[in-house]
Coordinates of C-alpha atoms and ligand atoms in Angstrom, one line a residue:
Chain A
M70 CA 3.9 7.6 46.1
T71 CA 2.0 4.3 47.1
K72 CA 3.7 2.7 44.0
V73 CA 7.1 3.5 45.2
A74 CA 6.3 2.1 48.6
D75 CA 4.9 -1.0 47.0
D76 CA 7.8 -1.7 44.9
E77 CA 10.2 -1.2 47.9
L78 CA 8.2 -3.4 50.0
R79 CA 7.7 -6.4 47.4
T80 CA 10.5 -8.7 46.3
E81 CA 13.3 -7.4 44.1
V82 CA 11.8 -8.4 40.9
V83 CA 8.6 -6.3 39.9
K84 CA 6.2 -7.1 37.1
P85 CA 5.9 -3.9 35.7
A86 CA 2.9 -3.9 33.4
S87 CA 0.2 -5.4 35.5
T88 CA 0.7 -3.2 38.6
A89 CA 0.9 -0.1 36.5
R90 CA -2.5 -0.9 34.9
T91 CA -4.7 -1.1 38.2
D92 CA -2.8 1.9 39.7
G93 CA -3.2 4.2 36.6
R94 CA -7.1 3.6 36.8
R95 CA -7.5 4.3 40.4
V96 CA -5.4 7.3 40.4
R97 CA -6.8 9.2 37.6
S98 CA -10.4 8.9 38.8
V99 CA -10.1 10.3 42.3
T100 CA -7.1 12.7 41.8
P101 CA -8.5 16.0 43.2
L102 CA -9.8 14.3 46.3
K103 CA -6.7 12.3 46.7
W104 CA -4.4 15.4 46.6
T105 CA -6.6 17.3 48.8
V106 CA -6.3 14.7 51.6
R107 CA -2.7 14.1 51.1
I108 CA -1.5 17.6 51.3
T109 CA -4.0 18.4 54.4
A110 CA -2.4 15.1 56.0
V111 CA 1.1 16.4 55.5
V112 CA 0.3 19.8 56.8
V113 CA -1.4 18.5 59.9
F114 CA 1.4 16.4 60.5
F115 CA 3.9 19.3 60.5
I116 CA 1.5 21.3 62.7
V117 CA 1.3 18.6 65.4
W118 CA 5.0 18.2 65.0
Q119 CA 5.6 21.8 65.6
V120 CA 3.3 22.0 68.7
Y121 CA 4.4 18.8 70.3
A122 CA 8.1 19.6 69.8
S123 CA 7.9 22.8 71.4
G124 CA 7.6 20.9 74.7
V125 CA 10.2 18.5 74.3
S126 CA 14.0 18.8 75.1
P127 CA 15.5 20.2 71.9
L128 CA 18.2 17.4 72.1
L129 CA 15.5 14.9 71.3
L130 CA 13.4 16.5 68.9
V131 CA 13.3 19.9 67.4
P132 CA 10.2 21.5 65.8
P133 CA 10.1 21.8 62.0
S134 CA 10.7 25.8 62.2
A135 CA 14.0 25.1 64.0
I136 CA 15.0 22.6 61.2
L137 CA 14.0 25.3 58.5
A138 CA 16.2 27.7 60.2
A139 CA 19.2 25.4 60.5
G140 CA 18.6 24.6 57.0
G141 CA 18.7 28.4 55.9
H142 CA 22.2 28.9 57.8
M143 CA 23.5 25.6 56.2
I144 CA 22.4 26.7 52.6
A145 CA 23.8 30.2 53.3
S146 CA 27.3 28.9 54.6
G147 CA 27.4 26.7 51.5
Q148 CA 28.0 23.7 53.5
L149 CA 24.7 21.9 52.5
G150 CA 25.6 22.2 48.8
T151 CA 29.0 21.2 49.0
D152 CA 28.1 18.0 51.0
T153 CA 25.0 17.2 48.8
L154 CA 27.2 17.5 45.6
L155 CA 29.9 15.3 47.4
S156 CA 27.3 12.8 48.0
L157 CA 25.6 12.9 44.7
E158 CA 29.0 12.4 43.0
A159 CA 29.6 9.1 44.7
M160 CA 26.1 8.2 44.2
V161 CA 26.0 8.7 40.4
T162 CA 29.3 7.1 40.0
G163 CA 28.4 4.0 41.9
F164 CA 25.0 3.7 40.6
G165 CA 26.2 4.3 37.0
L166 CA 28.8 1.9 37.3
A167 CA 26.3 -0.8 38.5
L168 CA 23.9 0.2 35.6
L169 CA 26.7 -0.4 33.0
V170 CA 27.6 -3.6 34.4
S171 CA 24.3 -5.2 35.5
V172 CA 22.2 -4.6 32.5
P173 CA 24.5 -6.3 29.9
L174 CA 25.3 -9.2 32.3
G175 CA 21.6 -9.7 33.0
L176 CA 21.1 -10.0 29.2
I177 CA 24.1 -12.4 28.8
W178 CA 22.7 -14.4 31.8
A179 CA 19.4 -15.0 30.0
R180 CA 21.2 -15.4 26.8
Y181 CA 23.6 -18.3 27.4
R182 CA 22.8 -21.3 29.3
V183 CA 26.2 -21.9 30.3
V184 CA 26.4 -18.3 31.9
D185 CA 23.0 -19.3 33.6
W186 CA 24.7 -22.5 35.3
V187 CA 27.8 -20.4 36.3
I188 CA 26.2 -17.3 37.6
Q189 CA 23.0 -18.7 39.5
P190 CA 25.1 -20.1 42.8
F191 CA 27.1 -16.8 42.9
V192 CA 24.0 -14.5 42.5
M193 CA 22.0 -16.6 44.9
A194 CA 24.6 -16.5 47.5
I195 CA 25.7 -12.8 47.3
F196 CA 21.9 -11.9 46.9
S197 CA 21.0 -13.7 50.3
T198 CA 23.9 -11.9 52.0
P199 CA 23.2 -8.6 53.8
L200 CA 25.4 -6.5 51.7
I201 CA 26.1 -4.2 54.6
A202 CA 28.3 -7.2 56.0
L203 CA 30.7 -6.4 53.3
V204 CA 31.2 -2.8 54.0
P205 CA 34.1 -3.2 56.2
L206 CA 35.8 -5.5 53.5
Y207 CA 35.3 -2.5 51.0
V208 CA 37.0 -0.1 53.5
L209 CA 39.8 -2.4 53.5
W210 CA 40.2 -2.8 50.1
F211 CA 39.4 0.8 48.9
G212 CA 40.2 2.9 52.0
F213 CA 38.0 5.5 53.6
G214 CA 37.5 7.8 50.4
F215 CA 35.6 7.9 47.1
A216 CA 36.4 4.6 45.8
A217 CA 35.0 2.6 48.9
K218 CA 31.9 4.6 48.7
V219 CA 31.5 4.1 45.0
A220 CA 31.9 0.2 45.7
I221 CA 29.4 0.2 48.3
I222 CA 26.8 2.1 46.4
G223 CA 27.6 0.0 43.3
S224 CA 27.1 -3.2 45.0
F225 CA 23.8 -2.0 46.8
S226 CA 22.3 -1.0 43.6
F227 CA 23.7 -3.8 41.5
F228 CA 21.3 -6.9 42.3
P229 CA 17.9 -5.3 41.7
L230 CA 19.1 -4.2 38.4
L231 CA 20.7 -7.3 37.4
L232 CA 17.7 -9.5 38.6
N233 CA 15.3 -7.3 37.0
T234 CA 17.0 -7.2 33.5
Y235 CA 17.5 -11.1 33.6
Q236 CA 13.8 -11.4 34.5
G237 CA 12.5 -9.2 31.5
A238 CA 14.9 -11.2 29.0
V239 CA 13.4 -14.4 30.1
S240 CA 9.9 -13.6 30.4
V241 CA 9.4 -12.4 26.9
D242 CA 5.8 -13.3 25.8
P243 CA 6.1 -16.5 24.0
M244 CA 3.7 -15.0 21.3
Y245 CA 6.2 -12.4 20.3
R246 CA 9.0 -15.0 20.0
D247 CA 6.6 -17.0 17.8
V248 CA 6.0 -14.0 15.5
A249 CA 9.6 -13.4 15.1
R250 CA 10.1 -17.2 14.3
A251 CA 7.0 -17.1 11.9
F252 CA 8.8 -14.0 10.2
R253 CA 12.0 -15.8 9.9
A254 CA 13.9 -13.5 12.4
T255 CA 17.4 -14.6 13.0
D256 CA 18.5 -15.2 16.6
R257 CA 20.1 -11.6 16.6
Q258 CA 17.1 -10.0 15.0
T259 CA 15.0 -11.5 17.6
W260 CA 17.1 -10.1 20.4
R261 CA 17.0 -6.6 18.8
H262 CA 13.4 -6.6 17.8
V263 CA 11.8 -8.7 20.7
V264 CA 13.9 -9.2 23.6
L265 CA 15.7 -5.9 24.3
P266 CA 12.3 -3.9 24.0
S267 CA 10.5 -6.5 26.2
C268 CA 13.1 -5.8 29.0
I269 CA 12.7 -2.2 28.9
P270 CA 9.9 -1.8 31.5
Y271 CA 11.6 -4.4 33.6
I272 CA 15.0 -2.4 33.5
A273 CA 13.1 0.7 34.5
A274 CA 11.4 -1.1 37.5
G275 CA 15.0 -2.2 38.4
I276 CA 16.3 1.4 38.2
N277 CA 13.6 2.5 40.4
I278 CA 14.3 -0.1 43.1
S279 CA 18.1 0.4 42.6
L280 CA 18.0 4.1 43.1
G281 CA 16.4 3.4 46.6
H282 CA 19.0 1.0 47.4
A283 CA 21.8 3.4 46.2
L284 CA 20.7 6.0 48.5
T285 CA 20.7 3.6 51.4
G286 CA 24.1 2.6 50.2
M287 CA 25.3 6.2 49.8
I288 CA 24.5 7.0 53.7
I289 CA 26.0 3.7 54.8
A290 CA 29.0 4.5 52.8
E291 CA 29.3 7.9 54.4
F292 CA 28.9 6.6 57.8
Y293 CA 31.6 4.0 57.6
T294 CA 34.1 5.7 55.6
N295 CA 35.4 9.5 56.3
A296 CA 32.0 10.8 57.4
S297 CA 31.6 13.2 54.5
G298 CA 28.7 14.2 52.4
L299 CA 25.1 14.1 53.6
G300 CA 25.5 10.9 55.8
G301 CA 28.7 12.6 57.5
L302 CA 26.5 15.7 58.0
V303 CA 24.0 13.6 59.9
L304 CA 26.6 11.8 61.8
N305 CA 28.6 14.8 62.8
N306 CA 25.6 16.8 64.0
A307 CA 24.2 13.8 65.7
D308 CA 27.4 13.5 67.6
T309 CA 27.5 17.1 68.7
F310 CA 23.7 17.3 69.7
Q311 CA 22.9 19.7 67.1
T312 CA 19.5 18.1 66.3
A313 CA 18.1 20.7 64.1
R314 CA 21.1 20.7 61.9
M315 CA 21.0 16.8 61.9
F316 CA 17.6 16.9 60.6
V317 CA 18.5 19.0 57.4
P318 CA 20.5 16.4 55.5
I319 CA 17.9 13.9 56.5
F320 CA 15.2 15.7 54.6
V321 CA 17.5 16.4 51.5
V322 CA 18.0 12.7 51.3
M323 CA 14.2 12.1 51.6
G324 CA 13.7 14.8 48.8
L325 CA 16.5 13.2 46.7
G326 CA 14.8 9.7 47.0
V327 CA 11.4 11.2 46.1
L328 CA 12.8 13.2 43.0
L329 CA 14.8 10.4 41.5
M330 CA 12.0 7.8 41.8
S331 CA 9.5 10.0 40.4
S332 CA 11.7 11.0 37.6
T333 CA 12.3 7.4 36.5
R334 CA 8.6 6.6 36.7
W335 CA 8.2 9.6 34.4
L336 CA 11.1 8.3 32.3
K337 CA 9.6 4.9 31.9
R338 CA 6.2 6.5 30.8
K339 CA 8.0 8.2 28.2
I340 CA 10.2 5.5 26.7
A341 CA 7.6 2.4 27.5
P342 CA 4.4 4.0 27.1
W343 CA 2.8 0.6 26.1
A344 CA 3.6 -0.9 29.6
E345 CA 1.5 1.4 31.2
R346 CA -2.0 0.2 29.9
Chain B
M211 CA -14.2 -40.3 4.5
D212 CA -12.0 -38.6 1.9
G213 CA -14.0 -39.9 -1.1
D214 CA -16.8 -37.3 -1.0
V215 CA -14.5 -34.2 -1.8
S216 CA -15.1 -32.1 -4.9
T217 CA -13.0 -29.0 -4.9
E218 CA -13.3 -28.1 -8.4
T219 CA -16.4 -26.1 -8.7
G220 CA -16.1 -24.1 -11.7
S221 CA -17.3 -21.0 -9.9
R222 CA -14.1 -19.1 -10.9
H223 CA -13.5 -18.8 -14.6
D224 CA -10.1 -17.1 -14.3
R225 CA -8.3 -20.0 -12.7
S226 CA -6.5 -22.3 -14.7
P227 CA -8.3 -25.9 -15.0
L228 CA -5.2 -27.6 -13.5
K229 CA -5.2 -27.5 -9.8
H230 CA -2.1 -26.5 -8.0
N231 CA -1.2 -27.1 -4.5
A232 CA 0.3 -24.3 -2.4
V233 CA 0.7 -26.7 0.5
S234 CA 0.1 -30.4 1.1
C235 CA 0.3 -32.3 4.3
E236 CA 0.7 -36.0 4.3
K237 CA -0.3 -38.1 7.1
V238 CA 1.0 -35.6 9.4
T239 CA 0.8 -37.0 13.1
K240 CA 1.4 -34.9 16.1
R241 CA 1.7 -35.9 19.8
F242 CA 2.1 -33.8 22.8
G243 CA 3.5 -36.3 25.6
S244 CA 1.5 -39.3 25.0
E245 CA -1.6 -37.6 23.8
L246 CA -2.4 -38.2 20.0
I247 CA -3.3 -34.5 18.8
L248 CA -3.1 -35.0 15.0
D249 CA -3.9 -38.5 13.6
E250 CA -2.3 -38.8 10.0
V251 CA -4.0 -35.7 8.8
S252 CA -3.7 -35.4 4.9
F253 CA -5.0 -32.3 3.0
E254 CA -4.0 -29.8 0.3
L255 CA -4.2 -26.1 0.4
T256 CA -5.2 -25.3 -3.3
K257 CA -3.1 -22.5 -4.8
G258 CA -5.0 -19.4 -4.9
S259 CA -8.0 -20.9 -2.9
F260 CA -9.2 -19.7 0.6
T261 CA -9.6 -22.7 2.5
S262 CA -10.8 -22.7 6.2
L263 CA -10.0 -25.3 8.9
L264 CA -13.0 -25.8 10.9
G265 CA -13.5 -27.8 14.1
P266 CA -14.3 -28.0 17.8
S267 CA -12.0 -26.5 20.3
G268 CA -9.1 -28.6 20.9
C269 CA -9.2 -30.6 17.8
G270 CA -5.7 -29.4 16.8
K271 CA -6.4 -26.6 14.3
T272 CA -3.8 -24.3 15.8
T273 CA -1.4 -27.1 16.1
L274 CA -1.7 -28.2 12.4
L275 CA -1.4 -24.5 11.2
R276 CA 1.8 -24.0 13.4
I277 CA 3.4 -27.2 11.9
I278 CA 2.6 -25.7 8.4
A279 CA 4.1 -22.3 9.7
G280 CA 7.2 -23.9 10.9
L281 CA 6.5 -23.1 14.5
E282 CA 6.0 -26.9 15.5
K283 CA 7.4 -29.9 14.4
A284 CA 5.4 -32.8 13.2
D285 CA 6.4 -36.3 14.6
S286 CA 5.9 -38.0 11.3
G287 CA 4.3 -37.5 8.0
D288 CA 5.2 -35.1 5.1
L289 CA 4.7 -31.3 4.4
I290 CA 5.2 -30.4 0.9
M291 CA 5.4 -26.8 0.2
G292 CA 4.4 -25.6 -3.5
D293 CA 3.7 -28.3 -6.1
P294 CA 6.2 -30.8 -6.8
S295 CA 4.3 -31.8 -9.9
S296 CA 4.8 -28.5 -11.6
K297 CA 8.3 -28.3 -12.8
N298 CA 8.7 -24.5 -13.3
S299 CA 8.0 -23.7 -9.6
D300 CA 10.9 -25.0 -7.9
A301 CA 10.8 -22.0 -5.4
K302 CA 9.2 -22.8 -2.1
P303 CA 6.3 -20.6 -1.7
S304 CA 6.5 -17.8 0.8
M305 CA 4.1 -17.9 3.9
A306 CA 3.0 -15.2 6.3
V307 CA 1.2 -15.8 9.6
V308 CA -1.7 -13.5 11.0
F309 CA -1.7 -14.2 14.6
Q310 CA -4.6 -14.0 17.1
Q311 CA -5.1 -10.5 18.9
G312 CA -2.3 -9.1 21.0
S313 CA 0.5 -10.3 18.8
L314 CA 1.6 -6.8 17.6
F315 CA 4.7 -5.6 19.0
P316 CA 3.8 -3.0 21.5
W317 CA 6.9 -1.2 21.5
K318 CA 6.6 -0.7 17.7
S319 CA 4.5 1.9 15.8
V320 CA 2.0 0.6 13.3
R321 CA 4.5 1.5 10.6
R322 CA 7.2 -0.5 12.3
N323 CA 5.1 -3.4 13.1
V324 CA 4.0 -3.7 9.3
A325 CA 7.5 -3.3 8.2
F326 CA 8.7 -6.1 10.6
G327 CA 9.2 -8.8 8.0
L328 CA 10.6 -6.4 5.4
E329 CA 13.1 -5.2 7.8
L330 CA 14.3 -8.5 8.8
A331 CA 14.6 -9.6 5.1
G332 CA 16.8 -6.5 4.5
V333 CA 14.7 -4.7 2.2
D334 CA 15.8 -1.1 1.5
R335 CA 14.1 1.7 3.2
A336 CA 12.4 3.3 0.6
T337 CA 11.0 0.2 -0.6
I338 CA 9.9 -0.7 2.8
A339 CA 8.1 2.9 3.2
E340 CA 6.3 2.3 -0.1
R341 CA 5.1 -1.2 0.8
V342 CA 4.0 -0.3 4.1
D343 CA 2.0 2.6 2.8
R344 CA 0.5 0.5 0.3
T345 CA -0.5 -2.3 2.6
L346 CA -1.9 0.2 5.2
E347 CA -4.1 1.4 2.6
M348 CA -5.4 -2.1 1.6
V349 CA -6.6 -2.6 5.2
H350 CA -7.9 1.0 5.4
L351 CA -5.5 2.2 8.0
T352 CA -3.9 5.1 6.2
G353 CA -3.3 7.8 8.9
T354 CA -2.7 5.5 11.8
A355 CA 1.0 4.5 10.8
K356 CA 2.4 6.5 13.6
K357 CA 0.2 5.1 16.3
F358 CA 1.2 2.3 18.7
P359 CA -1.1 -0.8 19.0
Y360 CA -2.2 0.3 22.6
Q361 CA -3.9 3.2 21.1
L362 CA -5.9 1.2 18.4
S363 CA -9.2 -0.8 18.9
G364 CA -9.2 -4.6 18.7
G365 CA -10.5 -4.3 15.0
M366 CA -7.7 -2.0 13.9
Q367 CA -5.0 -4.1 15.7
Q368 CA -6.1 -7.1 13.8
R369 CA -6.1 -5.1 10.6
V370 CA -2.6 -4.3 11.4
G371 CA -1.9 -7.9 12.0
I372 CA -3.1 -8.6 8.6
A373 CA -1.1 -5.8 7.0
R374 CA 2.1 -7.2 8.9
A375 CA 1.6 -10.5 7.0
L376 CA 0.5 -9.0 3.7
A377 CA 3.4 -6.5 3.5
L378 CA 5.6 -9.4 2.8
D379 CA 3.4 -10.3 -0.2
P380 CA 3.7 -13.9 0.6
D381 CA 2.1 -16.9 -1.5
I382 CA 0.3 -18.3 1.5
L383 CA -1.3 -16.6 4.2
L384 CA -1.9 -18.6 7.4
M385 CA -4.6 -17.0 9.7
D386 CA -5.4 -18.5 13.1
E387 CA -8.7 -17.3 14.4
P388 CA -7.7 -13.7 13.8
F389 CA -11.1 -12.2 14.4
A390 CA -11.9 -14.4 17.4
S391 CA -11.7 -11.5 20.0
V392 CA -13.5 -8.7 18.3
D393 CA -17.2 -7.8 18.7
A394 CA -19.5 -9.3 16.1
Q395 CA -20.1 -6.1 14.0
T396 CA -16.6 -5.5 13.7
R397 CA -15.9 -9.1 12.7
E398 CA -18.4 -8.6 9.9
E399 CA -16.6 -5.4 8.7
L400 CA -13.4 -7.3 8.9
H401 CA -14.8 -10.2 6.8
D402 CA -15.9 -7.9 4.0
E403 CA -12.3 -6.3 4.0
L404 CA -10.7 -9.6 4.0
L405 CA -12.9 -10.7 1.0
E406 CA -12.2 -7.5 -0.7
I407 CA -8.3 -8.0 -0.1
W408 CA -8.7 -11.7 -1.3
E409 CA -10.2 -10.7 -4.4
R410 CA -7.4 -8.2 -4.9
T411 CA -4.5 -10.4 -4.2
R412 CA -5.8 -14.0 -4.8
K413 CA -3.7 -15.5 -2.1
S414 CA -3.8 -18.9 -1.0
V415 CA -5.2 -18.4 2.5
L416 CA -5.5 -21.1 5.3
F417 CA -7.9 -19.8 7.8
V418 CA -8.6 -21.5 11.1
T419 CA -11.8 -20.8 12.8
H420 CA -14.4 -22.6 15.0
S421 CA -17.3 -20.4 13.5
I422 CA -19.1 -22.3 10.7
D423 CA -20.5 -18.9 9.5
E424 CA -17.2 -17.3 9.4
A425 CA -15.8 -20.3 7.3
L426 CA -18.6 -20.2 5.1
V427 CA -18.6 -16.3 4.3
L428 CA -15.0 -16.6 3.4
S429 CA -14.0 -19.7 2.0
D430 CA -13.7 -21.7 -1.3
E431 CA -13.4 -24.8 0.7
V432 CA -14.1 -25.8 4.4
V433 CA -12.1 -28.7 5.9
V434 CA -13.8 -29.8 8.9
M435 CA -11.8 -31.5 11.6
G436 CA -12.9 -33.7 14.3
A437 CA -11.3 -34.2 17.8
R438 CA -9.5 -36.6 20.0
P439 CA -7.6 -37.4 17.9
G440 CA -7.5 -34.3 15.6
R441 CA -8.4 -35.7 11.9
I442 CA -9.9 -34.5 8.9
L443 CA -13.8 -35.5 8.7
R444 CA -14.8 -34.0 5.5
R445 CA -14.1 -31.2 3.0
F446 CA -16.8 -29.1 1.6
A447 CA -16.6 -27.0 -1.5
I448 CA -18.3 -23.8 -0.9
D449 CA -19.4 -22.5 -4.5
L450 CA -21.2 -19.5 -3.2
P451 CA -20.6 -16.9 -5.9
R452 CA -17.9 -14.3 -5.7
P453 CA -17.1 -11.5 -5.3
R454 CA -18.9 -12.0 -1.9
T455 CA -19.7 -9.8 1.0
E456 CA -21.0 -11.1 4.5
E457 CA -24.5 -10.2 3.5
S458 CA -24.6 -11.4 0.0
A459 CA -23.3 -14.7 1.1
R460 CA -25.5 -15.3 3.9
I461 CA -28.8 -14.7 2.2
L462 CA -28.3 -17.5 -0.3
P463 CA -30.0 -20.7 0.2
S464 CA -27.1 -22.7 -0.4
F465 CA -25.5 -21.0 2.6
A466 CA -28.1 -22.3 4.7
E467 CA -27.9 -25.8 3.4
L468 CA -24.2 -25.9 3.9
H469 CA -24.4 -24.6 7.2
H470 CA -26.9 -27.3 8.1
D471 CA -24.6 -30.0 6.7
I472 CA -21.5 -28.9 8.4
R473 CA -23.5 -28.4 11.8
K474 CA -25.0 -32.0 11.4
L475 CA -21.7 -33.4 10.9
L476 CA -20.0 -31.7 13.7
V477 CA -22.8 -32.4 16.2
R478 CA -22.7 -36.2 15.1
T479 CA -19.0 -36.4 15.6
A480 CA -19.4 -34.7 19.0
V481 CA -21.9 -37.5 20.1
D482 CA -19.7 -40.1 18.7
T483 CA -16.7 -38.9 20.3
F484 CA -18.5 -38.4 23.6
N485 CA -20.0 -42.0 23.4
A486 CA -16.5 -43.5 22.5
Ligands
LIG247 N1 2.5 -26.9 23.5 C1 1.6 -27.9 24.0 N2 1.8 -28.9 24.9 C2 0.9 -29.7 25.3 N3 -0.4 -30.1 24.7 C3 -0.6 -29.1 23.8 C4 0.1 -28.1 23.3 N4 -0.4 -27.1 22.4 C5 -1.7 -27.8 22.2 N5 -1.9 -28.9 23.0 C6 -3.0 -29.6 23.0 O1 -3.2 -30.3 21.8 C7 -4.8 -30.0 21.5 C8 -5.0 -29.3 20.3 O2 -4.6 -28.0 20.5 P1 -4.9 -26.8 19.4 O3 -4.5 -25.5 20.0 O4 -4.2 -27.2 18.2 O5 -6.4 -26.9 19.2 P2 -7.3 -25.8 18.5 O6 -8.2 -26.6 17.5 O7 -6.6 -24.7 17.8 O8 -8.4 -25.1 19.5 P3 -9.1 -23.9 19.9 O9 -10.3 -23.9 18.9 O10 -9.4 -23.9 21.2 O11 -8.1 -22.8 19.4 C9 -5.3 -29.6 22.7 O12 -5.7 -30.6 23.5 C10 -4.3 -29.0 23.6 O13 -4.4 -29.0 25.1
LIG248 MG1 -6.4 -22.7 18.3

C-alpha cells in the first residue's frame, strides 16, 4: 500500500526500478509482523468508528454497521451493480482511449526532435492547468452524457501516461544503446530491441498513477454531468441526507482503486520482472 | 619508445611467419573538449593474437577501444581494418564487443541476449538456435538459456556477455575490462575459460585491463599506455608457453620478470606525470 501512496504523492514521473528495489527487500523481511499490525489497525479503526458514531447524529456520521446494512439493500435492489457498471464503462473507455493515444504519442515525442519542439509548450501548459477547470468546457462540447464523461476521464489519465512513456524512452541506459550500436543495430532495431522494452516499467508506473487520476476524473465527471454512476450515487444520497447510503459508493470506489492499482503492480511484476530487482 | 618492440616470438608454430594485422591505428588523436585524451596513438592488433591494453585509470583505454569499435570518432588519424597489404582479404574483418558488467539486456533471456547480433543480421531461426546452443556450451552455460540476467551471478552474466559476442563468430573480439566487477576467484575461473576459448577459436582479441596480472596471464602482447595525454609507452611480447592456465602462467619465472618490468614502467611514468 505504501508504494501506491508514495507514487501518488510524488511527481508525475516515477523512476520504477530504484524504488521497487528497497521496497521489495523491506517488505519481504517483516511481512508477518507487518500484516498483523496492519489488520489490527484496520479492525481498531472500525471499532472506534462504530462506538463513536453511535453517539453522533446519523446525519453527520453513521456507524459502519449501518453502512453495511445499506450496502446490502443497495446490492439486493440491483442499484449498486447498475451504477458501478455505468461508472466502469466510462472509466474503461476513457482510460483505454488515453492509453491508446498517450503511449504512441510519448514514443513519437521521444523519437523526433521536431515533435519535441512542437509538443513541449503545449504539454507544459496543459499539464500545469488544473484539468478540473476544463470540465465545464467538456460539458459544453459533449453534453451531459457518456461522451463528456469519457472526455473528462480520458484527459485526467492522459498526462501521467504520456510523461512516463516519454521519460522511459529518453532515459534508456546509454550502455544498452552502445551495445545496440556495437552490434550494428539499425535505428528501427534499436527501438524494437532496446527502447521499447526499456519503456515498459515506466509505462507500467504511468498506468498506475493514471488509474488513480482516472478514478478522480470519473467521480468528477459524474458530479458535473447527469449525476449517474457511483459519483451520482454519492451526490444523490448526500442531497437527501441518506448518509449511510452515501458511504456505500465511496467504499466501492476505494475498493476499485486498491484493486486496480494492485493488479497493475502485479502485472508489472509479471511482464517486467527485471525492473523489480 | 617504439623501437624496443618484438612481437614475433616464435612461441606458436602453427602461425604463418608473415604477420598480418587485424586492426591498425595510425596516429589516432582524440580530444574531449579541450582535453587531449589520446595523443597520436599508433599500434597494430596482430591477427590471431591476444593483445592487452594496459594502463592507469583514465589513460584512454576505453576511448581507444570505443574508437576501434566504431562507438566513438577519432579527431584525426587512421584506423585500418584488416590488412591492406594482403591482397586476397579485401573484406573488412568483423568485430564484436564484450562490455563491462551490466550490459546484458535485462528484458531478454540468456538465449535472446546471445542471439541478439544474429537476430539483427537477419540470420534464420534454425541457424540462430544452433549457434546459440554451441556458443553457450563454449562458455559452460548450457542449461541457463531460459534464465534472465537478473537470475545469474556476476560471473555468469559476463560469460553470457562473452557468448553474445562470440555468437557472431567475429574476426576480432574487443573486450573492455569484462571481469572488473567479479570476485577474484571467479575472475581466475573466467581467465581459464577465456584462455580455453581462445585456444579453440584463435580470435584476434583486444583486451582492456588495468591489472598487470590479468594482462600477463591472457596475452601474447601487452601494450602499456601512459596517461595525460593517453599514449603508448611500450609493447611487451609475452612468450609464456601456451596452452596456458592462470596457474601455469603464474608460476613461471618469466611471469615475475615481466610483471616487474611492466610495474616499474608504470610507476616511473606515474611519477613523471605527477612531476610534470
Ligand atoms: N564522453 C566523454 N566526455 C568527456 N570526457 C571523457 C568522455 N569519456 C572519457 N572521457 C575522459 O577521457 C579520459 C579517458 O577515459 P577512458 O574512459 O578512455 O579511460 P580508461 O583508460 O578506460 O580508464 P579506466 O581504467 O578508469 O576505465 C578520462 O579522463 C575521462 O574523464
Ligand atoms: Mg575504461
